[in-house]
Structure formats: structure tokens, C-alpha cells
Amino acid sequence: MTKTKGTTDAARRATKPTQRTIAEQMGLAVTTVSKALAGDTRIAATTRQEVARMAQKLGYVPDRAAQRLRTGRTNVITLVLDPHSELLGFGAALIEGIADVLRPTRYHLTIMQYQLGEDVLTPIEFIVRNGLADGVIFARTVPDDRRVRYLQEVGFPFITHGRTAIAGHAWYDYDNAAFADMAVRLLAGQGARRIGLIPPSPVYTYRDVMVRGFERAVADIGASAQIAQGFDLNHGSDVLYRGLTRWLRDPNGPDGLICPGEVSAMTAHAVLADLGLDLPLVAKQTSPLFQHFRPRPVVIEEDIQAAGRDMADALMQIISGAEPTDFQILRAPEGLSAAAQGR
């Protein structure tokens, strides 16, 4: 029976494309395609780009098992996330930034999530013991982070979003001390003299960094520092609402408020409206959310996508043999967003 064009096309689509498929489509040698896909700089950059585009068009996916047997590499980077909500869209923005960098390379991104309350070391050990990736990225660091110590001990490439008290590892961090300093001065400029901070959870490294920056700035301008008691950024909106309501009802409570997370800022916005209070508020923003708030709060931006891009680029270099300590990246706040400037 003669095959029709339709059935021939269907059969072609059902066949998994290989490097030979790409080579035949482009009129190149299979070895050239293989080297181009591996990022070999001996192949012209334009050829590598064209091969990558053709691979994507054909739906080419490397045979990971064969690749690992041949090279000892998986060409996979894994992002380990936990489901926290203090920064809206944190995970999605981080994924987008990492994917932007990995897309034209031989690396692929996988996501592993663990639940709050689960041992944070469990997913890391699982990745390493089963050879699931060439390197890992994770966040929510604590000063004496067991994940960092374990990965250093076994010699597995990684970079953290956030610092620790452990020397010798790669990290990316937003300068939360500079954020607190900027927020204090913005509130003081609006007349606040009793400046309140909703702090991060005491378990995380960045709490101490932020609180030190906050207290230094408040002392420098001669104002009074108040740190929320009984609730922090790690709590849900219900706990935040009750805590903020008690705090802001107190006549000696803050007359200006720093919210270093979007959930805390939205909750504070609701409490102020419900109590009929008008006091200045500064929020950390990681999404365009507050552009649509009325009145618009003053916001200082943290670019999570940029963090993802920087960490992905650093980790690929570490996997290739670069020193982890060459990648200790501290990013200052970039200033006020359009929402903060009232545009």
C-alpha cells in the first residue's frame, strides 16, 4: 500500500529527532552538530546558534542516560524551592531568569520542591546521591546552613540565593541592609519619627543583615526604631493582620512602616484602611503589583529575574571548574520604582 504524505509526515513527527536528524536538515556533519550543541567554541558562534534553533524547531532532546554514561554529566541544573509567600512570584521570577541564561546552552533546568517543615537537606541529598544534576541552586539560607556544609563536603557545585556564615561558597544576595537604610530615610522624609520594621524570620541570615541596616539608619537620623514583636514575614496574612492591627492601634506604635515583602505590605495596606489611619509605608517589590494600588505605596524594587540570571551564569562556570569564591554577588537596590515616584 502506498503511504500518503499525511501518514509519512505523522511518522516523521512520531520519530524522536537525533543529532543526525539535525545534521541532515542543515547539511552539516554529525560531529559538527554534536560539538555545536555541546557549546564547543571551536565551532563558529553563528553555527552554534543556528544548530540550537534547528534543535528547538525539531524538538530535539538529548539522551540524558547516554550522555551521562559518556561524559559523567547530566547537563541539568536543579532549582530547589520551598513554597513561601512573603515575596509574590519569587519562584516563577527565579525560574524565568535561570531559564533565560540556560536556553541557548546545553543545560536544562529542573525544579524540585520541598514542603515547609520537611528536612531541607532531604532533596539536596536525593539529587546528589542519584546523580540528577550537575549543580543546584537553592534559597532561604540560614547562618549555619546544613545544605552548604553537605555540598562542600561532597564537592558538588552549587550557589545559594542568600548568604550564610560559612566561608568558601558561591552566593547571590540582595543588599537588605541598604534596602532598610533607604526605606528609613524615605519614611523620615515623609515625617516619620517612630519607624517600624516587619522583620524576616529570625532563622534566616538576611534578618540580621536587614535589622542591622535598619537600626544603623534610624540611629543616624535620630529617630526611634521599632521592630514588630510576635509576627514576622514568614507568617501568613491572618497572623500579620492581627499583629499589625494591635501594633498600629497603640498610640506609641510606629508612625511609619517598612514592609520587606509584598504580602506584609498588602496586609498593612488593608489594616491602615480598616483602622482609618494615614501613615507612610515603604514596601519591597518583586512584581508590578503595586502599580495598581490606590494610593500607591512607596516601593523599592528587588529584581528576582536578574538574580536567576546571575546565579545560572555563575553556576555553569563553577561546574566548569571556576572557584566558587569568585561568585559572591551582592546587589544593591536599584532605587525607587515608578510606583514610588508617583508616575
PDB file of N, CA, C and O in Angstrom, residues 188-226:
ATOM      1  N   ALA A 188      11.500  58.899  56.921  1.00  0.00           N
ATOM      2  CA  ALA A 188      11.863  60.114  57.657  1.00  0.00           C
ATOM      3  C   ALA A 188      11.573  61.354  56.818  1.00  0.00           C
ATOM      4  O   ALA A 188      11.132  62.378  57.353  1.00  0.00           O
ATOM      5  N   GLY A 189      11.785  61.242  55.513  1.00  0.00           N
ATOM      6  CA  GLY A 189      11.486  62.358  54.627  1.00  0.00           C
ATOM      7  C   GLY A 189      10.007  62.686  54.558  1.00  0.00           C
ATOM      8  O   GLY A 189       9.622  63.792  54.132  1.00  0.00           O
ATOM      9  N   GLN A 190       9.161  61.725  54.962  1.00  0.00           N
ATOM     10  CA  GLN A 190       7.715  61.957  55.000  1.00  0.00           C
ATOM     11  C   GLN A 190       7.233  62.285  56.418  1.00  0.00           C
ATOM     12  O   GLN A 190       6.033  62.291  56.684  1.00  0.00           O
ATOM     13  N   GLY A 191       8.196  62.529  57.320  1.00  0.00           N
ATOM     14  CA  GLY A 191       7.850  62.977  58.657  1.00  0.00           C
ATOM     15  C   GLY A 191       7.799  61.908  59.722  1.00  0.00           C
ATOM     16  O   GLY A 191       7.502  62.205  60.889  1.00  0.00           O
ATOM     17  N   ALA A 192       8.077  60.670  59.402  1.00  0.00           N
ATOM     18  CA  ALA A 192       8.018  59.592  60.402  1.00  0.00           C
ATOM     19  C   ALA A 192       9.170  59.716  61.391  1.00  0.00           C
ATOM     20  O   ALA A 192      10.318  59.951  60.999  1.00  0.00           O
ATOM     21  N   ARG A 193       8.871  59.510  62.676  1.00  0.00           N
ATOM     22  CA  ARG A 193       9.898  59.558  63.714  1.00  0.00           C
ATOM     23  C   ARG A 193       9.943  58.276  64.538  1.00  0.00           C
ATOM     24  O   ARG A 193      10.915  58.011  65.231  1.00  0.00           O
ATOM     25  N   ARG A 194       8.874  57.496  64.513  1.00  0.00           N
ATOM     26  CA  ARG A 194       8.855  56.171  65.163  1.00  0.00           C
ATOM     27  C   ARG A 194       8.695  55.151  64.031  1.00  0.00           C
ATOM     28  O   ARG A 194       7.591  54.857  63.594  1.00  0.00           O
ATOM     29  N   ILE A 195       9.814  54.638  63.572  1.00  0.00           N
ATOM     30  CA  ILE A 195       9.813  53.851  62.332  1.00  0.00           C
ATOM     31  C   ILE A 195       9.776  52.364  62.666  1.00  0.00           C
ATOM     32  O   ILE A 195      10.607  51.857  63.430  1.00  0.00           O
ATOM     33  N   GLY A 196       8.775  51.678  62.128  1.00  0.00           N
ATOM     34  CA  GLY A 196       8.576  50.261  62.408  1.00  0.00           C
ATOM     35  C   GLY A 196       9.042  49.377  61.261  1.00  0.00           C
ATOM     36  O   GLY A 196       8.926  49.745  60.086  1.00  0.00           O
ATOM     37  N   LEU A 197       9.555  48.205  61.605  1.00  0.00           N
ATOM     38  CA  LEU A 197      10.003  47.212  60.619  1.00  0.00           C
ATOM     39  C   LEU A 197       9.329  45.877  60.906  1.00  0.00           C
ATOM     40  O   LEU A 197       9.358  45.396  62.043  1.00  0.00           O
ATOM     41  N   ILE A 198       8.707  45.293  59.881  1.00  0.00           N
ATOM     42  CA  ILE A 198       8.271  43.894  59.966  1.00  0.00           C
ATOM     43  C   ILE A 198       9.469  43.061  59.526  1.00  0.00           C
ATOM     44  O   ILE A 198       9.838  43.077  58.343  1.00  0.00           O
ATOM     45  N   PRO A 199      10.116  42.343  60.444  1.00  0.00           N
ATOM     46  CA  PRO A 199      11.383  41.705  60.106  1.00  0.00           C
ATOM     47  C   PRO A 199      11.193  40.340  59.452  1.00  0.00           C
ATOM     48  O   PRO A 199      10.126  39.720  59.572  1.00  0.00           O
ATOM     49  N   PRO A 200      12.226  39.847  58.778  1.00  0.00           N
ATOM     50  CA  PRO A 200      12.227  38.444  58.351  1.00  0.00           C
ATOM     51  C   PRO A 200      12.231  37.519  59.566  1.00  0.00           C
ATOM     52  O   PRO A 200      12.500  37.948  60.689  1.00  0.00           O
ATOM     53  N   SER A 201      11.963  36.249  59.326  1.00  0.00           N
ATOM     54  CA  SER A 201      12.032  35.246  60.397  1.00  0.00           C
ATOM     55  C   SER A 201      13.443  35.206  60.976  1.00  0.00           C
ATOM     56  O   SER A 201      14.434  35.307  60.240  1.00  0.00           O
ATOM     57  N   PRO A 202      13.553  35.029  62.290  1.00  0.00           N
ATOM     58  CA  PRO A 202      14.881  35.010  62.916  1.00  0.00           C
ATOM     59  C   PRO A 202      15.757  33.847  62.480  1.00  0.00           C
ATOM     60  O   PRO A 202      16.965  33.859  62.743  1.00  0.00           O
ATOM     61  N   VAL A 203      15.207  32.849  61.813  1.00  0.00           N
ATOM     62  CA  VAL A 203      16.050  31.707  61.411  1.00  0.00           C
ATOM     63  C   VAL A 203      16.913  32.040  60.208  1.00  0.00           C
ATOM     64  O   VAL A 203      17.931  31.379  59.979  1.00  0.00           O
ATOM     65  N   TYR A 204      16.543  33.056  59.412  1.00  0.00           N
ATOM     66  CA  TYR A 204      17.235  33.301  58.153  1.00  0.00           C
ATOM     67  C   TYR A 204      18.355  34.327  58.298  1.00  0.00           C
ATOM     68  O   TYR A 204      18.247  35.298  59.057  1.00  0.00           O
ATOM     69  N   THR A 205      19.411  34.143  57.531  1.00  0.00           N
ATOM     70  CA  THR A 205      20.584  35.013  57.597  1.00  0.00           C
ATOM     71  C   THR A 205      20.222  36.470  57.327  1.00  0.00           C
ATOM     72  O   THR A 205      20.741  37.383  57.971  1.00  0.00           O
ATOM     73  N   TYR A 206      19.333  36.709  56.393  1.00  0.00           N
ATOM     74  CA  TYR A 206      19.099  38.085  55.975  1.00  0.00           C
ATOM     75  C   TYR A 206      18.360  38.915  57.016  1.00  0.00           C
ATOM     76  O   TYR A 206      18.327  40.141  56.922  1.00  0.00           O
ATOM     77  N   ARG A 207      17.777  38.267  58.037  1.00  0.00           N
ATOM     78  CA  ARG A 207      17.153  39.050  59.109  1.00  0.00           C
ATOM     79  C   ARG A 207      18.193  39.921  59.810  1.00  0.00           C
ATOM     80  O   ARG A 207      17.984  41.126  59.996  1.00  0.00           O
ATOM     81  N   ASP A 208      19.299  39.314  60.244  1.00  0.00           N
ATOM     82  CA  ASP A 208      20.320  40.082  60.948  1.00  0.00           C
ATOM     83  C   ASP A 208      20.878  41.191  60.076  1.00  0.00           C
ATOM     84  O   ASP A 208      21.124  42.305  60.553  1.00  0.00           O
ATOM     85  N   VAL A 209      21.074  40.892  58.798  1.00  0.00           N
ATOM     86  CA  VAL A 209      21.594  41.899  57.867  1.00  0.00           C
ATOM     87  C   VAL A 209      20.629  43.080  57.783  1.00  0.00           C
ATOM     88  O   VAL A 209      21.034  44.249  57.879  1.00  0.00           O
ATOM     89  N   MET A 210      19.349  42.788  57.610  1.00  0.00           N
ATOM     90  CA  MET A 210      18.348  43.849  57.467  1.00  0.00           C
ATOM     91  C   MET A 210      18.188  44.649  58.746  1.00  0.00           C
ATOM     92  O   MET A 210      18.125  45.887  58.718  1.00  0.00           O
ATOM     93  N   VAL A 211      18.122  43.952  59.885  1.00  0.00           N
ATOM     94  CA  VAL A 211      17.915  44.637  61.165  1.00  0.00           C
ATOM     95  C   VAL A 211      19.094  45.550  61.482  1.00  0.00           C
ATOM     96  O   VAL A 211      18.914  46.685  61.965  1.00  0.00           O
ATOM     97  N   ARG A 212      20.314  45.102  61.209  1.00  0.00           N
ATOM     98  CA  ARG A 212      21.483  45.955  61.459  1.00  0.00           C
ATOM     99  C   ARG A 212      21.421  47.223  60.601  1.00  0.00           C
ATOM    100  O   ARG A 212      21.678  48.327  61.089  1.00  0.00           O
ATOM    101  N   GLY A 213      21.081  47.070  59.335  1.00  0.00           N
ATOM    102  CA  GLY A 213      20.963  48.239  58.467  1.00  0.00           C
ATOM    103  C   GLY A 213      19.869  49.186  58.930  1.00  0.00           C
ATOM    104  O   GLY A 213      20.023  50.415  58.898  1.00  0.00           O
ATOM    105  N   PHE A 214      18.755  48.599  59.375  1.00  0.00           N
ATOM    106  CA  PHE A 214      17.627  49.382  59.881  1.00  0.00           C
ATOM    107  C   PHE A 214      18.020  50.178  61.124  1.00  0.00           C
ATOM    108  O   PHE A 214      17.793  51.398  61.212  1.00  0.00           O
ATOM    109  N   GLU A 215      18.618  49.505  62.088  1.00  0.00           N
ATOM    110  CA  GLU A 215      18.955  50.171  63.346  1.00  0.00           C
ATOM    111  C   GLU A 215      20.033  51.240  63.153  1.00  0.00           C
ATOM    112  O   GLU A 215      19.978  52.307  63.793  1.00  0.00           O
ATOM    113  N   ARG A 216      20.992  50.976  62.265  1.00  0.00           N
ATOM    114  CA  ARG A 216      22.022  51.997  61.990  1.00  0.00           C
ATOM    115  C   ARG A 216      21.399  53.252  61.379  1.00  0.00           C
ATOM    116  O   ARG A 216      21.718  54.374  61.762  1.00  0.00           O
ATOM    117  N   ALA A 217      20.498  53.053  60.411  1.00  0.00           N
ATOM    118  CA  ALA A 217      19.895  54.193  59.727  1.00  0.00           C
ATOM    119  C   ALA A 217      19.017  55.008  60.667  1.00  0.00           C
ATOM    120  O   ALA A 217      19.046  56.243  60.655  1.00  0.00           O
ATOM    121  N   VAL A 218      18.227  54.316  61.503  1.00  0.00           N
ATOM    122  CA  VAL A 218      17.355  55.021  62.445  1.00  0.00           C
ATOM    123  C   VAL A 218      18.192  55.829  63.444  1.00  0.00           C
ATOM    124  O   VAL A 218      17.879  56.995  63.742  1.00  0.00           O
ATOM    125  N   ALA A 219      19.265  55.236  63.963  1.00  0.00           N
ATOM    126  CA  ALA A 219      20.134  55.957  64.895  1.00  0.00           C
ATOM    127  C   ALA A 219      20.784  57.154  64.213  1.00  0.00           C
ATOM    128  O   ALA A 219      20.935  58.227  64.817  1.00  0.00           O
ATOM    129  N   ASP A 220      21.149  56.986  62.956  1.00  0.00           N
ATOM    130  CA  ASP A 220      21.828  58.049  62.220  1.00  0.00           C
ATOM    131  C   ASP A 220      20.947  59.287  62.060  1.00  0.00           C
ATOM    132  O   ASP A 220      21.439  60.414  62.093  1.00  0.00           O
ATOM    133  N   ILE A 221      19.643  59.081  61.879  1.00  0.00           N
ATOM    134  CA  ILE A 221      18.753  60.233  61.687  1.00  0.00           C
ATOM    135  C   ILE A 221      18.119  60.692  63.000  1.00  0.00           C
ATOM    136  O   ILE A 221      17.341  61.647  63.022  1.00  0.00           O
ATOM    137  N   GLY A 222      18.434  60.001  64.097  1.00  0.00           N
ATOM    138  CA  GLY A 222      17.921  60.396  65.399  1.00  0.00           C
ATOM    139  C   GLY A 222      16.462  60.069  65.628  1.00  0.00           C
ATOM    140  O   GLY A 222      15.783  60.738  66.420  1.00  0.00           O
ATOM    141  N   ALA A 223      15.967  59.033  64.979  1.00  0.00           N
ATOM    142  CA  ALA A 223      14.574  58.612  65.149  1.00  0.00           C
ATOM    143  C   ALA A 223      14.514  57.424  66.112  1.00  0.00           C
ATOM    144  O   ALA A 223      15.528  57.009  66.689  1.00  0.00           O
ATOM    145  N   SER A 224      13.322  56.889  66.300  1.00  0.00           N
ATOM    146  CA  SER A 224      13.104  55.744  67.186  1.00  0.00           C
ATOM    147  C   SER A 224      12.833  54.503  66.350  1.00  0.00           C
ATOM    148  O   SER A 224      12.004  54.530  65.429  1.00  0.00           O
ATOM    149  N   ALA A 225      13.530  53.409  66.664  1.00  0.00           N
ATOM    150  CA  ALA A 225      13.371  52.150  65.923  1.00  0.00           C
ATOM    151  C   ALA A 225      12.402  51.231  66.645  1.00  0.00           C
ATOM    152  O   ALA A 225      12.515  51.016  67.852  1.00  0.00           O
ATOM    153  N   GLN A 226      11.446  50.689  65.905  1.00  0.00           N
ATOM    154  CA  GLN A 226      10.520  49.695  66.450  1.00  0.00           C
ATOM    155  C   GLN A 226      10.525  48.474  65.529  1.00  0.00           C
ATOM    156  O   GLN A 226      10.381  48.616  64.315  1.00  0.00           O
TER     157      GLN A 226
END
